[in-house]
Amino acid sequence: MLTSPLQLTEGPSILDRDRVAKHESGITSNSPMRLRMEEFVKSKQSEIVSALESLDPSHKFRTDTWTREAGGEGISRVLQNGKIFEKAGVNTSIVYGTLPRPAIEKMRANHKAIATNVESLEFFAAGLSLVLHPQNPMVPTVHLNYRYFETIDSEGGCVAWFGGGTDLTPSYLFDEDVIHFHRTIKDACDKHDRAYYPKYKDWCDKYFHIPHRDETRGVGGIFFDDLDITEKDQEQLFSFIKDCASAFLPSYIPTVQKRKDMSFTEQEKEWQQLRRGRYVEFNLVNDRGTQFGLQTPSARVESILMSLPLTARWMYMHEPGKGSREERLIGVLKKPVDWV
C-alpha cells in the first residue's frame, strides 16, 4: 500500500492545498498524483469525445459541468439520438470528501494500512467513465472506467490505489471484432506485465457475471481494482493506467466503422433491446461503482446513471431460436471464451 507522509499534517484540507498548488505552480510531473490524475482524465475525455464526434459530425455531445459543495467537480458529456449512437456518455469526476467509519471499515478489507481508530478520513477520487450504446445492433456496446482513490488521515498518512478496466457487450458476435478488442487491450497490458491481461481478463469475466441470470454481461475485457505499491511503483501503475485508457480508441473505433452501416431486421433490433435489459439489470443490481456513487452524499445521480441505455426491453420467458446467432451469444455468455 502507498503509505507516504504528506507535508502538512494539520490545518488546510487536501482540497485547500490542491487549490493553492494549482494556483501557484499549475500541474507538473512533481505534483501530487491527485492533480496529475485529474489532468489526465480531463485530457483523455476531450480526446475520446473528439474522436466519437468525428464519426458523426452531425451530432455533438452536450457538455454539463458541475461542482460539488463538499469539494470537487465534474464534466458530463452526453449524446442522445445520434446517427451512430443512441446514447453515449463520457464523464469525468473529481471528488473530495470525508469517509464515515462504516465506509472506512469496508475499505480496510482490501487496504490494511488505512487507519482503524478514526471516525472519519479525508478522501479524494478521480475517474474517467464511458458507456456507448449504438443504434445498430451489429455494433457492440462498450464500457470503460479508470480511476484513482486516496485516503488521508489526520497525521498525514496516505493510502492510495488505482482501479478500472474496459469491456465489450455485443448483441451479435463477430469473432474478429472481439479478438481485435481483446488483443489491443492485451498489447497495452503486456507492455507493463505479461501476467496482467490473463489475470484481469479473468477478473472481468467474474465481476461482470449476472448471478440471477447465470451469464456475463458481455464478452469481457479487463477489470482490476486496488492496484497499489504492493503491486508496482506508483509511477509504473500510473503509466499502466494511461496506456490502457489510450488503447480504447484503437480497440473500438475500427469495429464501429466496420459495422455501423450494416443492415438489420426488426427482430435483430428487438434482440439488442433485450440484451440492453440485461445491461440495466447488472448496473442497477450488481455494479459496485453504481452503488458507491448513489450512496455518496450529494451524488450527481444523472451522471451516475449515464451508463443506462436510452431504450431497453424485457419479454416474459423469451428464448432464442435453436441454432441461431442469438443462441450462440448466450452460450458464450454462460461460458466465457479466451479470445486471445
mmCIF file of N, CA and C in Angstrom, residues 3-87:
data_model
loop_
_atom_site.group_PDB
_atom_site.id
_atom_site.type_symbol
_atom_site.label_atom_id
_atom_site.label_comp_id
_atom_site.label_asym_id
_atom_site.label_seq_id
_atom_site.Cartn_x
_atom_site.Cartn_y
_atom_site.Cartn_z
ATOM 1 N N THR A 3 1.938 4.288 1.597
ATOM 2 C CA THR A 3 1.840 4.880 2.932
ATOM 3 C C THR A 3 2.926 5.927 3.067
ATOM 4 N N SER A 4 2.716 7.067 2.450
ATOM 5 C CA SER A 4 3.721 8.120 2.461
ATOM 6 C C SER A 4 3.211 9.327 3.230
ATOM 7 N N PRO A 5 4.038 9.964 4.037
ATOM 8 C CA PRO A 5 3.595 11.126 4.803
ATOM 9 C C PRO A 5 3.410 12.332 3.902
ATOM 10 N N LEU A 6 2.430 13.156 4.215
ATOM 11 C CA LEU A 6 2.228 14.402 3.488
ATOM 12 C C LEU A 6 2.987 15.522 4.191
ATOM 13 N N GLN A 7 3.193 16.604 3.515
ATOM 14 C CA GLN A 7 3.946 17.709 4.081
ATOM 15 C C GLN A 7 3.215 18.364 5.260
ATOM 16 N N LEU A 8 1.901 18.433 5.148
ATOM 17 C CA LEU A 8 1.120 19.073 6.203
ATOM 18 C C LEU A 8 0.264 18.030 6.886
ATOM 19 N N THR A 9 0.282 18.037 8.199
ATOM 20 C CA THR A 9 -0.490 17.048 8.929
ATOM 21 C C THR A 9 -1.713 17.651 9.580
ATOM 22 N N GLU A 10 -1.749 18.978 9.689
ATOM 23 C CA GLU A 10 -2.894 19.633 10.291
ATOM 24 C C GLU A 10 -3.187 20.889 9.508
ATOM 25 N N GLY A 11 -4.355 21.472 9.763
ATOM 26 C CA GLY A 11 -4.673 22.742 9.118
ATOM 27 C C GLY A 11 -5.478 22.565 7.860
ATOM 28 N N PRO A 12 -5.022 23.120 6.731
ATOM 29 C CA PRO A 12 -5.819 23.099 5.495
ATOM 30 C C PRO A 12 -6.136 21.681 5.034
ATOM 31 N N SER A 13 -7.299 21.516 4.443
ATOM 32 C CA SER A 13 -7.688 20.224 3.885
ATOM 33 C C SER A 13 -6.902 19.964 2.614
ATOM 34 N N ILE A 14 -6.964 18.730 2.107
ATOM 35 C CA ILE A 14 -6.272 18.438 0.858
ATOM 36 C C ILE A 14 -6.874 19.247 -0.291
ATOM 37 N N LEU A 15 -8.167 19.535 -0.223
ATOM 38 C CA LEU A 15 -8.787 20.366 -1.247
ATOM 39 C C LEU A 15 -8.164 21.758 -1.240
ATOM 40 N N ASP A 16 -8.006 22.344 -0.054
ATOM 41 C CA ASP A 16 -7.409 23.673 0.041
ATOM 42 C C ASP A 16 -5.974 23.664 -0.458
ATOM 43 N N ARG A 17 -5.195 22.640 -0.084
ATOM 44 C CA ARG A 17 -3.804 22.568 -0.510
ATOM 45 C C ARG A 17 -3.702 22.406 -2.022
ATOM 46 N N ASP A 18 -4.611 21.602 -2.608
ATOM 47 C CA ASP A 18 -4.567 21.405 -4.052
ATOM 48 C C ASP A 18 -4.933 22.677 -4.802
ATOM 49 N N ARG A 19 -5.868 23.431 -4.263
ATOM 50 C CA ARG A 19 -6.228 24.705 -4.902
ATOM 51 C C ARG A 19 -5.039 25.644 -4.912
ATOM 52 N N VAL A 20 -4.319 25.713 -3.802
ATOM 53 C CA VAL A 20 -3.142 26.578 -3.718
ATOM 54 C C VAL A 20 -2.063 26.097 -4.693
ATOM 55 N N ALA A 21 -1.838 24.781 -4.732
ATOM 56 C CA ALA A 21 -0.803 24.230 -5.614
ATOM 57 C C ALA A 21 -1.099 24.531 -7.076
ATOM 58 N N LYS A 22 -2.350 24.349 -7.489
ATOM 59 C CA LYS A 22 -2.707 24.615 -8.897
ATOM 60 C C LYS A 22 -2.557 26.095 -9.229
ATOM 61 N N HIS A 23 -2.879 26.956 -8.258
ATOM 62 C CA HIS A 23 -2.788 28.399 -8.488
ATOM 63 C C HIS A 23 -1.341 28.849 -8.576
ATOM 64 N N GLU A 24 -0.493 28.284 -7.720
ATOM 65 C CA GLU A 24 0.887 28.763 -7.632
ATOM 66 C C GLU A 24 1.800 28.167 -8.696
ATOM 67 N N SER A 25 1.630 26.886 -9.001
ATOM 68 C CA SER A 25 2.587 26.255 -9.920
ATOM 69 C C SER A 25 1.951 25.413 -11.008
ATOM 70 N N GLY A 26 0.609 25.347 -11.062
ATOM 71 C CA GLY A 26 -0.043 24.514 -12.059
ATOM 72 C C GLY A 26 0.172 23.044 -11.750
ATOM 73 N N ILE A 27 0.008 22.187 -12.756
ATOM 74 C CA ILE A 27 0.183 20.747 -12.569
ATOM 75 C C ILE A 27 1.408 20.305 -13.349
ATOM 76 N N THR A 28 2.374 19.733 -12.639
ATOM 77 C CA THR A 28 3.626 19.287 -13.240
ATOM 78 C C THR A 28 3.869 17.821 -12.886
ATOM 79 N N SER A 29 4.963 17.268 -13.377
ATOM 80 C CA SER A 29 5.313 15.881 -13.061
ATOM 81 C C SER A 29 5.642 15.691 -11.589
ATOM 82 N N ASN A 30 5.868 16.798 -10.876
ATOM 83 C CA ASN A 30 6.154 16.730 -9.436
ATOM 84 C C ASN A 30 4.923 16.973 -8.579
ATOM 85 N N SER A 31 3.789 17.222 -9.215
ATOM 86 C CA SER A 31 2.551 17.462 -8.474
ATOM 87 C C SER A 31 2.071 16.173 -7.821
ATOM 88 N N PRO A 32 1.224 16.285 -6.797
ATOM 89 C CA PRO A 32 0.636 15.084 -6.203
ATOM 90 C C PRO A 32 -0.112 14.270 -7.263
ATOM 91 N N MET A 33 -0.153 12.966 -7.076
ATOM 92 C CA MET A 33 -0.837 12.102 -8.032
ATOM 93 C C MET A 33 -2.284 12.529 -8.227
ATOM 94 N N ARG A 34 -2.891 13.070 -7.186
ATOM 95 C CA ARG A 34 -4.272 13.545 -7.304
ATOM 96 C C ARG A 34 -4.418 14.493 -8.487
ATOM 97 N N LEU A 35 -3.547 15.478 -8.543
ATOM 98 C CA LEU A 35 -3.661 16.502 -9.576
ATOM 99 C C LEU A 35 -3.266 15.966 -10.949
ATOM 100 N N ARG A 36 -2.307 15.072 -10.990
ATOM 101 C CA ARG A 36 -1.879 14.504 -12.269
ATOM 102 C C ARG A 36 -2.970 13.615 -12.852
ATOM 103 N N MET A 37 -3.651 12.858 -11.995
ATOM 104 C CA MET A 37 -4.750 12.020 -12.480
ATOM 105 C C MET A 37 -5.916 12.896 -12.938
ATOM 106 N N GLU A 38 -6.188 13.955 -12.231
ATOM 107 C CA GLU A 38 -7.247 14.886 -12.647
ATOM 108 C C GLU A 38 -6.959 15.442 -14.034
ATOM 109 N N GLU A 39 -5.732 15.876 -14.255
ATOM 110 C CA GLU A 39 -5.358 16.434 -15.555
ATOM 111 C C GLU A 39 -5.479 15.379 -16.651
ATOM 112 N N PHE A 40 -5.058 14.139 -16.336
ATOM 113 C CA PHE A 40 -5.097 13.084 -17.346
ATOM 114 C C PHE A 40 -6.526 12.742 -17.760
ATOM 115 N N VAL A 41 -7.433 12.543 -16.804
ATOM 116 C CA VAL A 41 -8.786 12.120 -17.183
ATOM 117 C C VAL A 41 -9.506 13.205 -17.975
ATOM 118 N N LYS A 42 -9.242 14.454 -17.654
ATOM 119 C CA LYS A 42 -9.879 15.540 -18.413
ATOM 120 C C LYS A 42 -9.351 15.585 -19.850
ATOM 121 N N SER A 43 -8.047 15.392 -19.993
ATOM 122 C CA SER A 43 -7.450 15.390 -21.329
ATOM 123 C C SER A 43 -7.959 14.211 -22.153
ATOM 124 N N LYS A 44 -8.030 13.036 -21.536
ATOM 125 C CA LYS A 44 -8.478 11.844 -22.253
ATOM 126 C C LYS A 44 -9.959 11.959 -22.625
ATOM 127 N N GLN A 45 -10.762 12.562 -21.774
ATOM 128 C CA GLN A 45 -12.167 12.779 -22.090
ATOM 129 C C GLN A 45 -12.319 13.606 -23.366
ATOM 130 N N SER A 46 -11.575 14.688 -23.465
ATOM 131 C CA SER A 46 -11.649 15.542 -24.654
ATOM 132 C C SER A 46 -11.220 14.793 -25.910
ATOM 133 N N GLU A 47 -10.161 13.980 -25.786
ATOM 134 C CA GLU A 47 -9.661 13.217 -26.924
ATOM 135 C C GLU A 47 -10.706 12.213 -27.412
ATOM 136 N N ILE A 48 -11.340 11.504 -26.492
ATOM 137 C CA ILE A 48 -12.319 10.480 -26.871
ATOM 138 C C ILE A 48 -13.565 11.116 -27.478
ATOM 139 N N VAL A 49 -14.061 12.184 -26.863
ATOM 140 C CA VAL A 49 -15.252 12.851 -27.405
ATOM 141 C C VAL A 49 -14.987 13.377 -28.812
ATOM 142 N N SER A 50 -13.820 13.951 -29.026
ATOM 143 C CA SER A 50 -13.472 14.464 -30.355
ATOM 144 C C SER A 50 -13.476 13.341 -31.384
ATOM 145 N N ALA A 51 -12.942 12.175 -31.017
ATOM 146 C CA ALA A 51 -12.904 11.042 -31.939
ATOM 147 C C ALA A 51 -14.299 10.523 -32.244
ATOM 148 N N LEU A 52 -15.163 10.476 -31.241
ATOM 149 C CA LEU A 52 -16.528 9.990 -31.450
ATOM 150 C C LEU A 52 -17.341 10.964 -32.299
ATOM 151 N N GLU A 53 -17.150 12.250 -32.072
ATOM 152 C CA GLU A 53 -17.865 13.237 -32.876
ATOM 153 C C GLU A 53 -17.408 13.208 -34.334
ATOM 154 N N SER A 54 -16.170 12.844 -34.571
ATOM 155 C CA SER A 54 -15.683 12.782 -35.953
ATOM 156 C C SER A 54 -16.341 11.645 -36.735
ATOM 157 N N LEU A 55 -16.878 10.645 -36.025
ATOM 158 C CA LEU A 55 -17.600 9.564 -36.691
ATOM 159 C C LEU A 55 -18.950 10.036 -37.213
ATOM 160 N N ASP A 56 -19.541 11.009 -36.534
ATOM 161 C CA ASP A 56 -20.866 11.516 -36.895
ATOM 162 C C ASP A 56 -20.895 13.022 -36.642
ATOM 163 N N PRO A 57 -20.315 13.810 -37.552
ATOM 164 C CA PRO A 57 -20.201 15.260 -37.350
ATOM 165 C C PRO A 57 -21.535 15.977 -37.176
ATOM 166 N N SER A 58 -22.645 15.336 -37.564
ATOM 167 C CA SER A 58 -23.941 15.997 -37.465
ATOM 168 C C SER A 58 -24.500 15.990 -36.045
ATOM 169 N N HIS A 59 -23.892 15.231 -35.149
ATOM 170 C CA HIS A 59 -24.373 15.170 -33.759
ATOM 171 C C HIS A 59 -23.224 15.455 -32.796
ATOM 172 N N LYS A 60 -23.450 16.380 -31.884
ATOM 173 C CA LYS A 60 -22.439 16.783 -30.929
ATOM 174 C C LYS A 60 -22.856 16.388 -29.507
ATOM 175 N N PHE A 61 -21.857 16.193 -28.661
ATOM 176 C CA PHE A 61 -22.107 15.885 -27.263
ATOM 177 C C PHE A 61 -22.552 17.142 -26.517
ATOM 178 N N ARG A 62 -23.528 16.975 -25.669
ATOM 179 C CA ARG A 62 -23.903 18.031 -24.735
ATOM 180 C C ARG A 62 -22.906 18.004 -23.576
ATOM 181 N N THR A 63 -22.462 19.174 -23.136
ATOM 182 C CA THR A 63 -21.491 19.259 -22.049
ATOM 183 C C THR A 63 -22.120 19.915 -20.828
ATOM 184 N N ASP A 64 -22.110 19.186 -19.722
ATOM 185 C CA ASP A 64 -22.578 19.719 -18.443
ATOM 186 C C ASP A 64 -21.422 19.713 -17.459
ATOM 187 N N THR A 65 -21.128 20.868 -16.885
ATOM 188 C CA THR A 65 -20.128 20.933 -15.823
ATOM 189 C C THR A 65 -20.843 21.115 -14.496
ATOM 190 N N TRP A 66 -20.303 20.501 -13.474
ATOM 191 C CA TRP A 66 -20.945 20.589 -12.172
ATOM 192 C C TRP A 66 -19.890 20.690 -11.078
ATOM 193 N N THR A 67 -20.281 21.252 -9.963
ATOM 194 C CA THR A 67 -19.403 21.335 -8.802
ATOM 195 C C THR A 67 -20.108 20.701 -7.616
ATOM 196 N N ARG A 68 -19.318 20.221 -6.695
ATOM 197 C CA ARG A 68 -19.837 19.548 -5.508
ATOM 198 C C ARG A 68 -19.547 20.427 -4.291
ATOM 199 N N GLU A 69 -20.565 20.702 -3.506
ATOM 200 C CA GLU A 69 -20.420 21.623 -2.380
ATOM 201 C C GLU A 69 -19.329 21.170 -1.420
ATOM 202 N N ALA A 70 -19.214 19.871 -1.177
ATOM 203 C CA ALA A 70 -18.212 19.346 -0.250
ATOM 204 C C ALA A 70 -16.807 19.348 -0.850
ATOM 205 N N GLY A 71 -16.723 19.640 -2.161
ATOM 206 C CA GLY A 71 -15.424 19.679 -2.824
ATOM 207 C C GLY A 71 -15.384 18.805 -4.055
ATOM 208 N N GLY A 72 -14.970 19.390 -5.163
ATOM 209 C CA GLY A 72 -14.846 18.611 -6.383
ATOM 210 C C GLY A 72 -15.673 19.161 -7.516
ATOM 211 N N GLU A 73 -15.532 18.500 -8.660
ATOM 212 C CA GLU A 73 -16.230 18.947 -9.862
ATOM 213 C C GLU A 73 -16.290 17.809 -10.855
ATOM 214 N N GLY A 74 -17.040 18.021 -11.897
ATOM 215 C CA GLY A 74 -17.115 17.005 -12.925
ATOM 216 C C GLY A 74 -17.551 17.589 -14.250
ATOM 217 N N ILE A 75 -17.320 16.827 -15.305
ATOM 218 C CA ILE A 75 -17.773 17.198 -16.640
ATOM 219 C C ILE A 75 -18.490 15.986 -17.215
ATOM 220 N N SER A 76 -19.775 16.131 -17.492
ATOM 221 C CA SER A 76 -20.569 15.073 -18.118
ATOM 222 C C SER A 76 -20.801 15.457 -19.570
ATOM 223 N N ARG A 77 -20.394 14.589 -20.475
ATOM 224 C CA ARG A 77 -20.564 14.843 -21.900
ATOM 225 C C ARG A 77 -21.393 13.705 -22.469
ATOM 226 N N VAL A 78 -22.605 14.042 -22.915
ATOM 227 C CA VAL A 78 -23.591 13.028 -23.285
ATOM 228 C C VAL A 78 -24.188 13.355 -24.651
ATOM 229 N N LEU A 79 -24.353 12.315 -25.462
ATOM 230 C CA LEU A 79 -25.006 12.422 -26.765
ATOM 231 C C LEU A 79 -26.196 11.473 -26.773
ATOM 232 N N GLN A 80 -27.344 11.945 -27.235
ATOM 233 C CA GLN A 80 -28.536 11.105 -27.336
ATOM 234 C C GLN A 80 -29.146 11.217 -28.728
ATOM 235 N N ASN A 81 -29.660 10.074 -29.215
ATOM 236 C CA ASN A 81 -30.336 10.025 -30.514
ATOM 237 C C ASN A 81 -29.471 10.491 -31.665
ATOM 238 N N GLY A 82 -28.215 10.058 -31.633
ATOM 239 C CA GLY A 82 -27.328 10.353 -32.746
ATOM 240 C C GLY A 82 -27.543 9.366 -33.886
ATOM 241 N N LYS A 83 -26.832 9.582 -34.974
ATOM 242 C CA LYS A 83 -26.941 8.682 -36.120
ATOM 243 C C LYS A 83 -26.286 7.332 -35.811
ATOM 244 N N ILE A 84 -25.165 7.351 -35.095
ATOM 245 C CA ILE A 84 -24.429 6.126 -34.782
ATOM 246 C C ILE A 84 -24.718 5.640 -33.368
ATOM 247 N N PHE A 85 -24.774 6.570 -32.414
ATOM 248 C CA PHE A 85 -25.002 6.190 -31.022
ATOM 249 C C PHE A 85 -26.364 6.667 -30.543
ATOM 250 N N GLU A 86 -27.138 5.714 -30.048
ATOM 251 C CA GLU A 86 -28.426 6.082 -29.464
ATOM 252 C C GLU A 86 -28.205 6.878 -28.187
ATOM 253 N N LYS A 87 -27.207 6.440 -27.413
ATOM 254 C CA LYS A 87 -26.813 7.185 -26.227
ATOM 255 C C LYS A 87 -25.334 6.924 -25.969
#
